[in-house]
Short mmCIF file of C-alpha atoms in Angstrom, two decimals:
data_model
loop_
_atom_site.label_atom_id
_atom_site.label_comp_id
_atom_site.label_asym_id
_atom_site.label_seq_id
_atom_site.Cartn_x
_atom_site.Cartn_y
_atom_site.Cartn_z
CA UNK A 1 1.67 18.63 -36.40
CA UNK A 2 3.06 22.11 -35.97
CA UNK A 3 4.61 21.15 -32.48
CA UNK A 4 5.97 18.08 -33.65
CA UNK A 5 7.62 20.36 -36.67
CA UNK A 6 8.99 23.37 -33.77
CA UNK A 7 10.21 20.87 -31.52
CA UNK A 8 10.85 16.57 -33.22
CA UNK A 9 11.19 15.81 -30.00
CA UNK A 10 8.26 16.32 -28.24
CA UNK A 11 5.86 13.57 -27.69
CA UNK A 12 2.73 12.70 -30.19
CA UNK A 13 -1.06 13.27 -28.95
CA UNK A 14 -2.91 10.26 -29.86
CA UNK A 15 -5.47 10.81 -32.84
CA UNK A 16 -8.42 8.62 -33.07
CA UNK A 17 -10.25 9.85 -36.03
CA UNK A 18 -14.52 9.45 -36.01
CA UNK A 19 -16.32 9.52 -38.77
CA UNK A 20 -19.14 7.57 -40.90
CA UNK A 21 -17.53 5.72 -43.41
CA UNK A 22 -16.44 7.01 -46.30
CA UNK A 23 -15.33 10.23 -45.30
CA UNK A 24 -11.58 9.71 -45.79
CA UNK A 25 -10.32 8.54 -42.30
CA UNK A 26 -7.24 6.87 -43.40
CA UNK A 27 -6.53 8.37 -46.36
CA UNK A 28 -6.62 11.16 -43.78
CA UNK A 29 -3.44 9.26 -41.76
CA UNK A 30 -1.33 8.86 -44.90
CA UNK A 31 -1.51 12.49 -45.62
CA UNK A 32 -0.26 12.81 -42.22
CA UNK A 33 2.68 10.50 -42.62
CA UNK A 34 2.98 11.76 -46.01
CA UNK A 35 3.17 15.37 -44.70
CA UNK A 36 5.64 15.02 -41.96
CA UNK A 37 7.95 12.73 -43.91
CA UNK A 38 7.29 9.61 -41.96
CA UNK A 39 7.18 6.01 -43.21
CA UNK A 40 3.86 4.86 -42.68
CA UNK A 41 2.00 1.23 -41.88
CA UNK A 42 -1.82 0.19 -40.53
CA UNK A 43 -3.33 -2.60 -38.94
CA UNK A 44 -6.53 -3.33 -38.48
CA UNK A 45 -8.09 -4.29 -34.99
CA UNK A 46 -11.67 -5.80 -36.47
CA UNK A 47 -12.20 -8.62 -34.68
CA UNK A 48 -9.08 -9.01 -33.00
CA UNK A 49 -10.13 -10.85 -29.50
CA UNK A 50 -6.62 -12.01 -28.17
CA UNK A 51 -4.46 -10.40 -26.11
CA UNK A 52 -1.40 -11.15 -27.74
CA UNK A 53 -2.03 -10.72 -31.02
CA UNK A 54 -0.75 -7.20 -29.72
CA UNK A 55 1.45 -7.87 -26.67
CA UNK A 56 3.45 -11.25 -28.44
CA UNK A 57 3.13 -14.92 -27.22
CA UNK A 58 5.52 -16.55 -25.11
CA UNK A 59 8.35 -17.61 -27.53
CA UNK A 60 7.52 -20.96 -25.29
CA UNK A 61 4.77 -21.45 -27.90
CA UNK A 62 4.25 -23.45 -30.87
CA UNK A 63 4.06 -20.18 -33.91
CA UNK A 64 4.58 -18.01 -31.32
CA UNK A 65 5.09 -14.26 -32.96
CA UNK A 66 6.30 -10.94 -32.23
CA UNK A 67 2.58 -8.12 -32.02
CA UNK A 68 1.15 -6.11 -34.39
CA UNK A 69 2.65 -3.60 -32.71
CA UNK A 70 6.43 -4.72 -33.06
CA UNK A 71 5.82 -6.35 -36.79
CA UNK A 72 4.45 -2.80 -37.85
CA UNK A 73 7.40 -1.00 -37.03
CA UNK A 74 9.36 -4.27 -38.07
CA UNK A 75 7.92 -3.39 -41.67
CA UNK A 76 8.24 0.32 -41.83
CA UNK A 77 11.81 -0.05 -40.59
CA UNK A 78 11.71 3.23 -38.67
CA UNK A 79 11.30 3.59 -34.55
CA UNK A 80 8.79 6.50 -34.95
CA UNK A 81 6.30 5.43 -38.57
CA UNK A 82 3.01 6.56 -38.45
CA UNK A 83 1.45 3.82 -37.28
CA UNK A 84 -2.74 3.80 -38.19
CA UNK A 85 -4.97 1.33 -35.91
CA UNK A 86 -7.81 1.20 -38.07
CA UNK A 87 -11.73 -0.06 -36.50
CA UNK A 88 -10.58 1.03 -33.12
CA UNK A 89 -14.46 0.97 -32.25
CA UNK A 90 -14.55 -2.79 -33.30
CA UNK A 91 -12.24 -5.42 -30.67
CA UNK A 92 -13.39 -8.17 -29.35
CA UNK A 93 -12.75 -10.15 -25.51
CA UNK A 94 -12.85 -13.39 -24.36
CA UNK A 95 -11.25 -15.86 -22.27
CA UNK A 96 -7.89 -14.64 -24.54
CA UNK A 97 -8.08 -11.30 -22.71
CA UNK A 98 -8.65 -8.17 -23.18
CA UNK A 99 -6.96 -6.58 -26.34
CA UNK A 100 -8.48 -2.27 -25.40
CA UNK A 101 -6.82 -3.01 -21.65
CA UNK A 102 -3.26 -4.24 -24.25
CA UNK A 103 -4.33 -0.82 -26.05
CA UNK A 104 -4.02 1.07 -22.49
CA UNK A 105 -0.24 1.13 -22.06
CA UNK A 106 0.48 1.08 -25.86
CA UNK A 107 -1.46 4.42 -26.17
CA UNK A 108 0.13 6.51 -23.09
CA UNK A 109 3.16 9.01 -24.40
CA UNK A 110 4.03 8.19 -20.08
CA UNK A 111 4.07 4.22 -20.22
CA UNK A 112 4.96 3.01 -23.90
CA UNK A 113 8.68 4.07 -23.51
CA UNK A 114 8.84 1.21 -21.91
CA UNK A 115 6.78 -1.34 -24.11
CA UNK A 116 7.83 -4.76 -23.47
CA UNK A 117 6.98 -7.30 -26.17
CA UNK A 118 6.27 -10.96 -24.64
CA UNK A 119 8.36 -12.05 -27.56
CA UNK A 120 11.04 -9.63 -27.66
CA UNK A 121 10.99 -9.83 -23.21
CA UNK A 122 13.21 -6.59 -24.05
CA UNK A 123 11.52 -2.86 -23.14
CA UNK A 124 10.93 -0.93 -26.87
CA UNK A 125 10.45 2.74 -26.91
CA UNK A 126 6.74 3.42 -28.59
CA UNK A 127 7.23 7.49 -27.39
CA UNK A 128 8.01 8.10 -30.68
CA UNK A 129 5.37 7.10 -32.98
CA UNK A 130 2.97 9.00 -34.08
CA UNK A 131 -0.68 6.62 -33.76
CA UNK A 132 -3.80 8.02 -34.79
CA UNK A 133 -6.86 5.35 -34.52
CA UNK A 134 -9.45 5.32 -36.85
CA UNK A 135 -13.90 4.37 -35.17
CA UNK A 136 -17.08 4.82 -37.14
CA UNK A 137 -18.71 4.68 -33.08
CA UNK A 138 -16.97 5.80 -29.98
CA UNK A 139 -20.31 3.98 -28.09
CA UNK A 140 -18.41 0.98 -27.26
CA UNK A 141 -14.80 1.96 -26.83
CA UNK A 142 -13.81 1.68 -22.89
CA UNK A 143 -13.33 5.30 -20.94
CA UNK A 144 -10.41 4.28 -20.08
CA UNK A 145 -8.35 4.13 -23.51
CA UNK A 146 -11.20 7.03 -24.50
CA UNK A 147 -9.26 9.55 -22.55
CA UNK A 148 -5.67 8.22 -23.72
CA UNK A 149 -6.87 9.68 -27.39
CA UNK A 150 -7.33 12.99 -29.03
CA UNK A 151 -11.36 12.99 -30.62
CA UNK A 152 -11.34 14.28 -33.96
CA UNK A 153 -15.37 14.41 -35.91
CA UNK A 154 -14.97 14.27 -39.65
CA UNK A 155 -18.27 14.87 -40.75
CA UNK A 156 -20.39 13.28 -43.71
CA UNK A 157 -19.75 15.89 -47.01
CA UNK A 158 -22.75 18.41 -48.44
CA UNK A 159 -24.08 17.52 -51.90
CA UNK A 160 -21.73 20.64 -53.06
CA UNK A 161 -18.73 19.05 -51.19
CA UNK A 162 -18.91 15.32 -53.23
CA UNK A 163 -19.79 16.78 -56.86
CA UNK A 164 -15.91 18.98 -56.07
CA UNK A 165 -14.47 15.22 -55.20
CA UNK A 166 -15.82 13.42 -57.80
CA UNK A 167 -14.70 15.88 -60.57
CA UNK A 168 -11.21 15.85 -58.89
CA UNK A 169 -10.39 13.18 -57.44
CA UNK A 170 -12.48 10.09 -57.91
CA UNK A 171 -14.00 10.10 -61.67
CA UNK A 172 -9.96 10.96 -62.50
CA UNK A 173 -8.79 7.76 -61.26
CA UNK A 174 -11.63 6.22 -62.14
CA UNK A 175 -11.00 6.75 -65.74
CA UNK A 176 -7.42 6.41 -65.21
CA UNK A 177 -8.17 2.59 -63.97
CA UNK A 178 -10.47 1.61 -67.06
CA UNK A 179 -8.06 2.81 -69.36
CA UNK A 180 -9.95 6.10 -70.49
CA UNK A 181 -8.47 9.34 -71.36
CA UNK A 182 -10.02 12.27 -69.35
CA UNK A 183 -11.22 14.21 -73.53
CA UNK A 184 -12.77 10.57 -74.14
CA UNK A 185 -15.72 10.32 -71.74
CA UNK A 186 -17.06 13.68 -70.22
CA UNK A 187 -19.08 14.17 -66.90
CA UNK A 188 -21.65 16.86 -67.32
CA UNK A 189 -22.35 19.13 -63.48
CA UNK A 190 -25.88 18.13 -64.34
CA UNK A 191 -25.21 14.15 -65.40
CA UNK A 192 -22.63 14.41 -61.68
CA UNK A 193 -25.31 15.97 -59.41
CA UNK A 194 -27.95 13.63 -60.59
CA UNK A 195 -25.67 10.67 -59.45
CA UNK A 196 -25.22 12.15 -56.40
CA UNK A 197 -28.75 13.10 -55.49
CA UNK A 198 -30.68 9.79 -56.58
CA UNK A 199 -28.04 6.94 -56.83
CA UNK A 200 -26.44 8.05 -53.15
CA UNK A 201 -27.39 8.66 -49.86
CA UNK A 202 -24.48 8.47 -47.89
CA UNK A 203 -22.08 10.44 -45.70
CA UNK A 204 -18.45 9.43 -47.36
CA UNK A 205 -17.83 9.17 -51.26
CA UNK A 206 -17.67 5.26 -51.39
CA UNK A 207 -21.11 4.34 -53.47
CA UNK A 208 -20.33 7.71 -54.80
CA UNK A 209 -17.01 6.52 -56.16
CA UNK A 210 -18.75 2.60 -57.51
CA UNK A 211 -21.59 4.17 -59.36
CA UNK A 212 -18.79 6.72 -61.07
CA UNK A 213 -17.16 3.35 -61.77
CA UNK A 214 -19.83 1.80 -63.30
CA UNK A 215 -20.36 4.64 -65.78
CA UNK A 216 -16.44 3.99 -67.18
CA UNK A 217 -17.19 0.62 -67.44
CA UNK A 218 -19.70 1.16 -69.94
CA UNK A 219 -17.83 4.05 -71.62
CA UNK A 220 -15.21 1.43 -72.01
CA UNK A 221 -17.76 -1.21 -73.30
CA UNK A 222 -18.08 1.42 -75.80
CA UNK A 223 -14.64 1.60 -77.04
CA UNK A 224 -14.53 -2.51 -76.68
CA UNK A 225 -17.64 -2.82 -79.26
CA UNK A 226 -16.46 -0.26 -81.85
CA UNK A 227 -14.58 -2.76 -84.82
CA UNK A 228 -10.68 -2.23 -85.23
CA UNK A 229 -9.24 0.91 -86.27
CA UNK A 230 -12.02 2.44 -86.10
CA UNK A 231 -11.65 6.77 -83.66
CA UNK A 232 -12.71 7.03 -80.49
CA UNK A 233 -15.06 9.46 -80.13
CA UNK A 234 -15.77 11.18 -77.35
CA UNK A 235 -18.24 9.99 -74.98
CA UNK A 236 -20.67 12.69 -73.71
CA UNK A 237 -22.68 11.13 -70.84
CA UNK A 238 -26.53 12.10 -70.78
CA UNK A 239 -29.02 12.14 -67.94
CA UNK A 240 -31.25 9.98 -70.26
CA UNK A 241 -28.84 7.06 -70.46
CA UNK A 242 -28.84 7.38 -66.50
CA UNK A 243 -31.19 4.80 -66.52
CA UNK A 244 -30.13 2.27 -68.70
CA UNK A 245 -26.60 2.10 -67.21
CA UNK A 246 -27.40 2.61 -63.68
CA UNK A 247 -30.57 1.41 -63.01
CA UNK A 248 -33.78 2.73 -62.17
CA UNK A 249 -33.25 5.85 -59.25
CA UNK A 250 -32.26 4.38 -56.06
CA UNK A 251 -33.94 7.63 -54.23
CA UNK A 252 -36.13 9.80 -54.86
CA UNK A 253 -35.77 13.59 -53.85
CA UNK A 254 -36.67 15.26 -50.61
CA UNK A 255 -39.44 17.51 -51.28
CA UNK A 256 -41.70 19.47 -48.64
CA UNK A 257 -45.43 18.05 -49.09
CA UNK A 258 -47.56 20.27 -51.02
CA UNK A 259 -49.64 21.40 -47.91
CA UNK A 260 -49.88 20.69 -44.60
CA UNK A 261 -52.70 19.08 -42.57
CA UNK A 262 -53.74 20.44 -39.32
CA UNK A 263 -52.06 18.14 -37.35
CA UNK A 264 -48.79 17.67 -39.49
CA UNK A 265 -45.92 19.33 -38.84
CA UNK A 266 -41.98 18.88 -40.14
CA UNK A 267 -39.67 17.89 -38.33
CA UNK A 268 -35.64 17.61 -39.59
CA UNK A 269 -33.59 14.77 -38.09
CA UNK A 270 -29.74 13.03 -38.11
CA UNK A 271 -29.29 10.32 -39.99
CA UNK A 272 -25.60 8.08 -41.31
CA UNK A 273 -25.94 9.27 -44.48
CA UNK A 274 -26.94 12.74 -43.57
CA UNK A 275 -29.85 14.66 -42.85
CA UNK A 276 -33.49 13.71 -43.33
CA UNK A 277 -36.71 15.65 -43.24
CA UNK A 278 -38.99 13.91 -41.00
CA UNK A 279 -43.21 14.74 -40.29
CA UNK A 280 -44.42 13.76 -37.87
CA UNK A 281 -48.52 13.55 -38.29
CA UNK A 282 -51.06 13.40 -35.12
CA UNK A 283 -54.67 13.04 -34.86
CA UNK A 284 -57.22 12.70 -32.24
CA UNK A 285 -59.55 9.99 -31.17
CA UNK A 286 -62.82 11.03 -29.83
CA UNK A 287 -63.66 9.31 -27.09
CA UNK A 288 -60.50 7.13 -26.92
CA UNK A 289 -58.31 8.03 -23.33
CA UNK A 290 -55.12 6.78 -24.99
CA UNK A 291 -51.72 7.90 -26.32
CA UNK A 292 -50.88 5.77 -29.72
CA UNK A 293 -46.84 5.93 -30.86
CA UNK A 294 -46.72 4.01 -34.31
CA UNK A 295 -43.45 4.24 -37.11
CA UNK A 296 -40.77 1.98 -34.87
CA UNK A 297 -40.00 4.93 -32.77
CA UNK A 298 -37.49 4.09 -29.74
CA UNK A 299 -38.04 4.66 -26.23
CA UNK A 300 -36.76 8.42 -26.34
CA UNK A 301 -38.83 9.69 -28.86
CA UNK A 302 -41.50 7.59 -27.25
CA UNK A 303 -40.60 10.60 -23.62
CA UNK A 304 -40.52 13.08 -26.01
CA UNK A 305 -44.12 12.85 -27.70
CA UNK A 306 -45.63 12.20 -23.57
CA UNK A 307 -43.39 15.02 -22.62
CA UNK A 308 -44.69 17.70 -24.89
CA UNK A 309 -48.31 16.43 -24.62
CA UNK A 310 -48.21 16.72 -21.07
CA UNK A 311 -46.77 19.92 -21.28
CA UNK A 312 -49.63 21.73 -23.29
CA UNK A 313 -51.77 19.71 -21.84
CA UNK A 314 -50.80 21.65 -18.43
CA UNK A 315 -50.83 24.81 -20.04
CA UNK A 316 -53.67 24.77 -22.15
CA UNK A 317 -54.80 27.52 -20.64
CA UNK A 318 -52.40 29.67 -21.22
CA UNK A 319 -52.14 28.72 -24.92
CA UNK A 320 -55.47 29.01 -25.73
CA UNK A 321 -56.71 25.94 -26.39
CA UNK A 322 -59.31 24.00 -25.31
CA UNK A 323 -58.62 22.15 -22.07
CA UNK A 324 -61.85 19.79 -22.98
CA UNK A 325 -60.08 18.34 -26.51
CA UNK A 326 -57.48 16.83 -23.60
CA UNK A 327 -60.42 14.85 -21.76
CA UNK A 328 -62.57 13.92 -24.41
CA UNK A 329 -60.04 12.26 -26.88
CA UNK A 330 -57.36 9.96 -27.30
CA UNK A 331 -54.53 10.99 -29.38
CA UNK A 332 -52.52 8.89 -32.13
CA UNK A 333 -49.07 10.26 -33.18
CA UNK A 334 -46.83 8.57 -36.09
CA UNK A 335 -43.91 9.16 -38.14
CA UNK A 336 -43.73 8.18 -42.00
CA UNK A 337 -41.30 5.73 -43.06
CA UNK A 338 -42.56 2.83 -40.69
CA UNK A 339 -39.67 0.65 -41.31
CA UNK A 340 -36.81 2.13 -40.12
CA UNK A 341 -36.04 3.06 -36.82
CA UNK A 342 -35.94 6.29 -35.12
CA UNK A 343 -35.03 7.59 -32.02
CA UNK A 344 -33.58 10.37 -29.89
CA UNK A 345 -35.26 14.08 -28.26
CA UNK A 346 -34.59 16.52 -31.17
CA UNK A 347 -37.72 15.90 -32.32
CA UNK A 348 -39.75 17.33 -29.31
CA UNK A 349 -40.59 20.53 -30.67
CA UNK A 350 -41.91 18.96 -33.56
CA UNK A 351 -44.33 16.67 -31.73
CA UNK A 352 -45.48 19.21 -29.73
CA UNK A 353 -46.61 21.61 -32.73
CA UNK A 354 -48.05 19.03 -34.28
CA UNK A 355 -50.18 18.30 -31.59
CA UNK A 356 -50.80 21.86 -30.98
CA UNK A 357 -51.80 21.95 -34.69
CA UNK A 358 -54.25 18.74 -33.51
CA UNK A 359 -55.98 20.41 -30.86
CA UNK A 360 -56.12 23.69 -32.32
CA UNK A 361 -57.19 22.29 -36.40
CA UNK A 362 -55.12 25.23 -37.38
CA UNK A 363 -52.08 24.72 -39.79
CA UNK A 364 -48.62 24.55 -39.72
CA UNK A 365 -46.26 26.33 -42.30
CA UNK A 366 -45.42 24.50 -45.14
CA UNK A 367 -42.57 26.81 -45.63
CA UNK A 368 -41.32 26.24 -42.07
CA UNK A 369 -39.13 22.79 -40.46
CA UNK A 370 -38.05 22.38 -36.97
CA UNK A 371 -36.07 20.47 -34.28
CA UNK A 372 -35.76 20.39 -31.25
CA UNK A 373 -35.97 18.77 -27.22
CA UNK A 374 -38.63 20.19 -25.43
CA UNK A 375 -38.40 19.45 -21.16
CA UNK A 376 -41.58 19.17 -19.02
CA UNK A 377 -40.93 22.82 -18.48
CA UNK A 378 -41.75 24.44 -22.18
CA UNK A 379 -37.88 24.80 -22.42
CA UNK A 380 -36.41 24.27 -26.03
CA UNK A 381 -33.06 22.46 -24.98
CA UNK A 382 -29.46 22.06 -27.89
CA UNK A 383 -29.40 18.70 -30.08
CA UNK A 384 -26.73 18.03 -32.58
CA UNK A 385 -26.53 17.26 -36.23
CA UNK A 386 -27.33 21.62 -37.34
CA UNK A 387 -25.28 21.68 -39.88
CA UNK A 388 -27.08 18.16 -41.41
CA UNK A 389 -30.72 18.31 -41.00
CA UNK A 390 -30.21 22.39 -42.28
CA UNK A 391 -28.70 20.95 -45.84
CA UNK A 392 -31.13 18.27 -45.70
CA UNK A 393 -34.13 21.04 -45.40
CA UNK A 394 -32.32 23.20 -47.72
CA UNK A 395 -32.39 20.52 -50.24
CA UNK A 396 -35.68 19.96 -49.79
CA UNK A 397 -37.40 23.58 -50.48
CA UNK A 398 -37.69 24.78 -46.65
CA UNK A 399 -37.47 28.64 -46.10
CA UNK A 400 -37.50 29.02 -42.83
CA UNK A 401 -35.87 27.35 -39.63
CA UNK A 402 -37.02 26.40 -35.65
CA UNK A 403 -34.00 26.16 -33.45
CA UNK A 404 -32.79 25.68 -30.09
CA UNK A 405 -31.33 29.10 -28.42
CA UNK A 406 -28.21 27.29 -27.32
CA UNK A 407 -26.96 25.77 -31.26
CA UNK A 408 -27.02 29.29 -33.47
CA UNK A 409 -23.21 28.32 -32.37
CA UNK A 410 -23.17 26.02 -35.35
CA UNK A 411 -24.95 27.93 -37.92
CA UNK A 412 -21.75 29.06 -38.25
CA UNK A 413 -20.49 25.50 -40.13
CA UNK A 414 -22.98 25.38 -42.66
CA UNK A 415 -22.33 27.60 -46.28
CA UNK A 416 -22.74 31.35 -46.58
CA UNK A 417 -24.55 30.34 -49.59
CA UNK A 418 -26.88 27.79 -47.71
CA UNK A 419 -27.28 30.51 -44.74
CA UNK A 420 -28.31 32.90 -47.27
CA UNK A 421 -30.99 31.31 -48.44
CA UNK A 422 -32.94 29.92 -45.01
CA UNK A 423 -34.35 32.30 -42.42
CA UNK A 424 -33.41 31.04 -38.99
CA UNK A 425 -35.81 31.72 -36.11
CA UNK A 426 -33.96 30.77 -32.59
CA UNK A 427 -36.56 30.30 -29.47
CA UNK A 428 -35.87 29.44 -26.37
CA UNK A 429 -39.43 28.42 -24.93
CA UNK A 430 -42.22 26.43 -26.42
CA UNK A 431 -44.32 29.43 -26.68
CA UNK A 432 -41.58 31.41 -28.77
CA UNK A 433 -41.94 27.92 -31.39
CA UNK A 434 -45.90 28.08 -31.62
CA UNK A 435 -46.67 31.58 -32.82
CA UNK A 436 -43.47 30.97 -36.25
CA UNK A 437 -44.54 27.65 -36.72
CA UNK A 438 -48.43 28.68 -37.16
CA UNK A 439 -49.51 30.84 -40.02
CA UNK A 440 -50.19 34.62 -39.46
CA UNK A 441 -53.45 34.85 -40.94
CA UNK A 442 -55.37 32.17 -44.05
CA UNK A 443 -54.14 34.33 -46.26
CA UNK A 444 -50.58 33.86 -45.72
CA UNK A 445 -50.27 29.74 -47.16
CA UNK A 446 -47.27 30.48 -49.84
CA UNK A 447 -43.39 30.59 -48.83
CA UNK A 448 -41.42 32.84 -47.54
CA UNK A 449 -44.78 35.39 -47.77
CA UNK A 450 -46.38 37.18 -45.17
CA UNK A 451 -44.94 39.01 -41.33
CA UNK A 452 -42.94 36.87 -39.14
CA UNK A 453 -43.77 36.45 -35.92
CA UNK A 454 -42.61 38.20 -32.76
CA UNK A 455 -39.49 35.97 -31.30
CA UNK A 456 -35.51 34.91 -30.78
CA UNK A 457 -35.09 35.62 -35.01
CA UNK A 458 -31.79 35.64 -36.12
CA UNK A 459 -30.84 36.70 -39.87
CA UNK A 460 -28.78 34.32 -42.17
CA UNK A 461 -26.39 36.89 -42.88
CA UNK A 462 -25.59 37.04 -39.47
CA UNK A 463 -25.53 33.92 -38.26
#
C-alpha cells in the first residue's frame, strides 16, 4: 500500500489472507479498500467448479453471461477496484474445466493486462485491479496458483484481544441491532471474560458475537415485558444469570493437574481454535513386548512414539535407565480425549519424557509443559504454533515451558505480560530436556520452587 501511494502506476501484489474462520479476513479486505480510497467488490469461489464462471461463456450459448471477474468490475464501475476472491481454497474441478487454472492468468500481473473474457472477446486490462484472496488452509490450493500470491497468515486471537474486540466493536454493534442504549445494559469485564473462556472456544470471534447477541436479546426481552410507560432501568448482567441466559457452560477451564504419577507428562498442542494442554500417559505392561498406542493418534504421532522409545532404549545405559525394563515390559501410550483425532510431530519430547518417567519410576514436575519434535539421534527439532501453545500453558497455570532452541525467535510474538510470568527452557537435545522435566529433589513439588537444572535457558524478559 505504501508503494502504491508513492507510485500509483505500480503493479499491486496479489495478497492471500490465510487463517481460521472468524479472524476478520473479509473485514481486512474492506479496510484495505477504505484506506486506499478504492471501490470494494467481493465474490466467493467456494463451490465453483466451472471454468466459464470466471472466463464467461461464448455468446453462441443460450443464457450466456460474462465471467464473474468482468461482472464484479462492472458492478464496481471502475477498472481499479479492490476485488476480493473469497474461499479460494474451496474451488472444485470437473469435466467442465478447472477454475484454478483460469485464475493463473487472472492473478498474474505479467499476463492479465490482456485478459480476454469469452463473452466480451476483447482484451481487458486487469493489471490495475488490487486482488485479495482468502483461504482457511493452503493445502488444497495448487502450487502454481500459490506461487502468484503473497501469503499473509492471520493467527487466532488471545483472550485479552478477544475482550478488547468485544468491548470496542462487537458489544456496541449488538446493542445497536437490538435497539438498546449503551447505558441500559452493563457488561462487566468479569462477565465478558467468563463468556469468552466458558462459552466459546475458537480462533476468531464469530461465536463470541453470537453469545453477545444472546445477551442483548435477553436484555431486550426484559424491556419488552415492562408495562407501557414504565422507565427502563439499566440491566446489570451478572455472572449468576449467565447459566440461565446462555445455558450451561460449554467448556471447562484448562487447569493443570494437581499431581502427576510416574509415566505422565504435560505437552502442548495446537488446534484451529488455539492452543491446548495435552497429557500423555504411559504405562509398562509386564511380560509383554508390544507397543500399544491409543487416543486416535495419527501416523506422524505414532512414529514420534516409536522414535522416542527407540532412542531411550538405545541410550538407556548412558541415561541411567535400566535396560532390562525395556526387555521385560511392553508399553501402552494413551493420550486422553480419545474421541478427538490428534496428529503432528510436536509431542515427540513429551512422549520421550513420559517414557523415561515410566521406566525410571519418577514423576515429572507438575509446573512444567513441553513441546518439540524428537529425532532418532536425540535432536529436539522446532515446531509451529508456539504463541498459541504458550498462551494455553499460561491459562492452565503452567510456570515452566521447555521449547526447542530453534523456536527462540518465536517468543517475541508472545505478549510481554505473559512472558514475564513464565520461565522458558530451550533445549537442543533430549539429554537437556529430561533433567529439566524431573523434580531436582523429592521435596520440590510446588510450582516454581527449587533450583533450576543446568540447561540452555532463556529468562522470560530476554526472549
